[in-house]
Amino acid sequence: MTPATPARPGPLVMGIVNVTPDSFSDGGEWFDPERAVEHGVELADQGAAIVDVGGESTRPGAHRPSEEDELARVLPVVEGLSEQGVTVSVDTMRASVARAALEAGATMINDVSGGLADPQMPSVVAGTGTPFVAMHWRGHSTRMQSLAHYDDVVEDVCRELTERVEALVAEGVGEDQIILDPGIGFAKTAEHNWELLAGLDAVVALGLPVLLGTSRKGFLGSVGRTRGAERAPQQRDVATAVTTMHAALSGVWAVRVHDVVATVDALDVTTALAAAAGARR
């Protein structure tokens, strides 16, 4: 059974199970429901406090599945993991999918649109008291990169997240339900991602729990590499682990990752270094 809190200090680890044929990192690998459940249980055993199940790819340029397809992908996996005692989050922008997933055993909603994609989502959240991840979002995958324009990405993201919280609260969502996600890679260039990571403490300073998702994203594939020699998605786990250490030091609530083992190792190293530094003071 997945622990409610980590065995170590620092951020929780949220493991990713993509039940899609077209995710950028592992599209199709866990598309079979039985394999997806097995993988989710494995992530929990490796140290994931939460397993995030999603049936829609949100990579740049991805097209949305139908509501029926998303439900068929997600619900058997949510139900199977919940029956195994795993704490499950559902990664969806659709209120109908969120509602059905909660009925199937999910205990958290992770909406990359922060409730903007479906006007019914806030009523689902407000009616259940369920924790709700509201990510910084400017548009769907087919057009989001055309919206990557900022005066100051850190200030703009913080302002837009604050506005989203105010709107959700006005629709009946409890502020204590809301978890913020700065939306690394969503309507952001590589430079924006690095600036936002460097300014992560400003997002944390907004006063709500923060979820960070950098795992295997494109900017980690290109850093330090020439064009044409970028790391493939599954070769980005070391770079992801470095951002995990930064997230831990910045005070985030949780990190969302594909490779739980590398993430737990990174957090253990961060904790040990912090303890040693404290002992020297």
C-alpha atoms as one frame of an Amber mdcrd trajectory, in Angstrom:
protein
   0.000   0.000   0.000   1.294   3.422  -0.920   2.230   5.546   2.111   0.317
   8.775   2.697   3.590  10.551   3.466   7.145   9.823   2.306   9.516   7.796
   4.459  12.010  10.641   4.031  11.658  14.398   4.507  11.084  16.510   1.445
   8.731  16.312  -1.508   6.316  13.506  -2.196   6.960  11.491  -5.348   4.132
  11.179  -7.877   4.708   8.355 -10.345   3.357   8.623 -13.894   1.261   6.001
 -15.674   0.377   7.112 -19.201  -2.471   5.000 -20.549  -2.056   6.465 -24.037
  -0.695   5.339 -27.411   1.025   8.659 -28.112   2.722  10.121 -25.017   6.108
  11.640 -25.834   8.026   9.478 -23.354   6.437   6.053 -23.213   3.496   6.118
 -25.614   1.870   2.710 -25.815   4.109   1.010 -23.266   1.387   0.916 -20.592
  -1.648   1.081 -22.887  -2.851  -2.363 -21.802  -4.815  -1.922 -18.532  -3.261
  -4.954 -16.812   0.257  -3.794 -17.627  -0.617  -0.267 -16.521  -1.866  -1.522
 -13.144   1.252  -3.667 -12.700   3.436  -0.669 -13.512   1.548   1.584 -11.111
   1.942  -0.931  -8.281   5.651  -1.163  -9.108   5.999   2.629  -8.908   4.271
   2.606  -5.520   6.593  -0.136  -4.293   9.562   1.945  -5.455   8.468   4.902
  -3.336   5.757   6.803  -5.201   3.289   8.170  -2.661   0.813   8.909  -5.468
   0.350   7.335  -8.896  -0.999   9.700 -11.572  -3.065   7.980 -14.278  -3.740
   9.833 -17.522  -5.483   8.874 -20.750  -4.698  11.968 -22.833  -1.305  12.950
 -24.155  -0.538  16.632 -23.632   2.720  16.703 -25.589   2.992  19.687 -27.978
   0.851  19.059 -31.048  -1.138  16.159 -29.572  -4.803  15.820 -30.518  -7.403
  15.036 -27.890  -9.009  11.594 -27.602 -12.778  11.345 -27.422 -14.401  11.374
 -24.000 -15.368   7.729 -24.480 -11.793   6.703 -25.325 -10.375   8.580 -22.353
 -12.849   6.947 -19.975 -12.104   3.490 -21.409  -8.371   4.042 -20.952  -8.415
   5.500 -17.471 -11.152   3.844 -15.426  -9.905   0.211 -15.414  -6.466   1.384
 -14.314  -7.757   3.706 -11.597  -9.996   0.960 -10.270  -7.269  -1.696 -10.438
  -4.701   0.443  -8.637  -7.187   1.560  -5.998  -8.046  -2.079  -5.292  -4.320
  -2.665  -4.704  -4.256   0.090  -2.078  -2.410   2.612  -4.247  -3.191   6.308
  -3.816  -4.360   7.402  -7.267  -4.543  10.773  -8.978  -6.364  11.148 -12.290
  -4.710  13.336 -14.910  -7.608  14.792 -16.904  -9.091  18.025 -18.198 -12.617
  16.594 -18.446 -15.080  16.909 -15.567 -16.865  13.713 -16.616 -13.626  11.726
 -16.489 -12.670  13.273 -13.157 -16.059  12.434 -11.653 -15.976   8.836 -12.925
 -12.387   8.361 -11.753 -13.273   9.561  -8.250 -16.104   7.036  -8.194 -13.601
   4.361  -9.304 -11.260   5.155  -6.405  -9.090   8.140  -7.365  -8.466  10.599
  -4.539  -6.940  13.541  -6.437  -7.553  15.400  -9.704  -4.592  16.656 -11.727
  -5.921  19.066 -14.353  -3.249  20.593 -16.591  -5.730  23.302 -17.578  -6.498
  24.232 -13.983 -10.206  23.973 -14.729 -10.118  26.181 -17.811 -10.686  23.446
 -20.410 -13.998  22.284 -18.942 -16.271  24.783 -17.172 -17.848  21.910 -15.203
 -14.584  20.903 -13.535 -14.758  23.371 -10.608 -18.182  22.022  -9.605 -16.763
  18.474  -9.480 -13.896  19.647  -7.318 -16.055  21.804  -5.047 -18.540  19.012
  -4.556 -16.013  16.446  -3.360 -13.389  18.291  -1.343 -10.808  16.451  -3.440
  -7.268  17.843  -3.776  -6.995  19.573  -7.139  -3.814  20.337  -9.077  -4.227
  23.563 -11.044  -1.458  23.936 -13.587  -0.455  27.112 -15.403  -2.090  26.712
 -18.824  -2.759  28.916 -21.814  -4.247  26.533 -24.360  -4.478  23.007 -25.709
  -1.471  21.111 -27.061  -2.228  21.904 -30.698  -1.670  25.635 -30.132   0.034
  26.127 -26.779   3.542  26.817 -28.093   2.212  29.759 -30.105   1.199  31.285
 -26.767   4.700  31.208 -25.241   5.096  34.978 -24.865   5.950  36.566 -21.499
   7.239  39.876 -20.186   8.764  38.027 -17.217   7.889  34.335 -17.154   8.174
  33.946 -13.379   6.085  37.025 -12.594   3.544  36.239 -15.311   3.106  32.611
 -14.239   2.717  33.610 -10.579   0.146  36.253 -11.481  -1.852  33.902 -13.715
  -1.786  31.128 -11.108  -3.026  33.582  -8.488  -5.860  34.630 -10.800  -6.748
  30.959 -11.374  -6.895  30.310  -7.627  -9.166  33.314  -7.138 -11.473  32.090
  -9.918 -11.635  28.554  -8.516 -12.388  29.818  -5.010 -15.128  32.043  -6.435
 -16.696  28.880  -7.896 -16.715  27.123  -4.551 -13.396  25.296  -4.544 -11.682
  25.461  -1.153  -8.298  27.155  -1.255  -7.027  24.306   0.931  -7.885  21.883
  -1.904  -5.664  23.603  -4.477  -2.164  22.514  -5.453  -0.253  24.670  -7.939
   1.850  23.512 -10.892   3.919  26.091 -12.827   3.434  24.098 -16.039   6.973
  23.408 -17.191   6.900  22.824 -20.954   3.339  24.071 -21.453   3.285  27.230
 -23.574   6.921  27.742 -22.657  10.211  27.638 -24.536  13.312  25.948 -23.148
  14.531  29.341 -21.946  11.227  29.959 -20.180  11.503  26.562 -18.474  14.973
  27.313 -17.134  13.925  30.765 -15.919  10.876  29.303 -14.206  12.946  26.610
 -12.508  15.429  29.240 -11.326  12.514  31.254  -9.921  10.679  28.293  -8.409
  10.871  29.807  -4.934   8.530  32.574  -6.119   5.894  29.980  -7.026   6.347
  28.280  -3.645   6.016  31.695  -1.982   2.427  31.947  -3.258   1.625  29.878
  -0.188  -0.024  26.773  -1.656   1.507  23.324  -2.197   3.437  23.106  -5.472
   3.722  20.113  -7.798   6.624  20.187 -10.259   6.655  18.151 -13.459   9.898
  18.255 -15.453  10.271  14.539 -16.115  11.879  13.678 -19.477  10.757  16.945
 -21.057  12.368  18.279 -24.185  14.426  21.057 -22.612  16.254  18.390 -20.580
  17.014  16.529 -23.797  18.631  19.514 -25.459  20.606  21.032 -22.580  24.329
  20.735 -23.233  23.725  19.023 -26.592  24.070  20.206 -30.171  21.118  20.083
 -32.521  20.610  16.529 -33.717  22.362  15.038 -30.675  19.613  15.589 -28.110
  18.919  12.942 -25.479  15.961  10.683 -26.227  13.110  10.897 -23.666  14.115
   7.781 -21.726  17.703   9.084 -21.516  16.625  12.164 -19.548  16.143  10.611
 -16.109  19.506  11.805 -14.737  18.749  15.371 -15.831  15.279  15.018 -14.323
  16.796  13.882 -11.019  18.928  17.030 -10.896  15.804  19.175 -11.224  14.259
  17.074  -8.450  17.100  18.053  -6.122  16.516  21.711  -6.999  12.791  21.287
  -6.385  13.441  19.768  -2.972  15.669  22.674  -1.977  13.016  25.121  -3.222
  10.343  23.621  -0.963   7.945  22.028  -3.448   5.248  19.668  -2.179   5.728
  16.925  -4.780   7.514  16.006  -8.005   5.824  14.132 -10.874   8.195  11.661
 -12.536   8.510   8.596 -14.735  11.572   7.135 -12.971  10.724   6.819  -9.288
  13.956   5.027  -8.300  16.212   7.809  -9.618  13.980  10.417  -7.993  14.048
   8.742  -4.579  17.843   8.462  -4.829  18.111  12.158  -5.681  15.911  13.103
  -2.741  17.907  10.886  -0.377  21.143  12.571  -1.491  19.592  16.018  -1.078
  18.410  15.123   2.422  21.824  13.746   3.426  23.621  16.846   2.155  21.201
  19.152   3.951  21.636  17.207   7.189  25.431  17.361   6.914  25.323  21.091
   6.200  23.076  21.629   9.214  25.417  19.676  11.449  28.321  21.922  10.497
  26.542  25.105  11.504
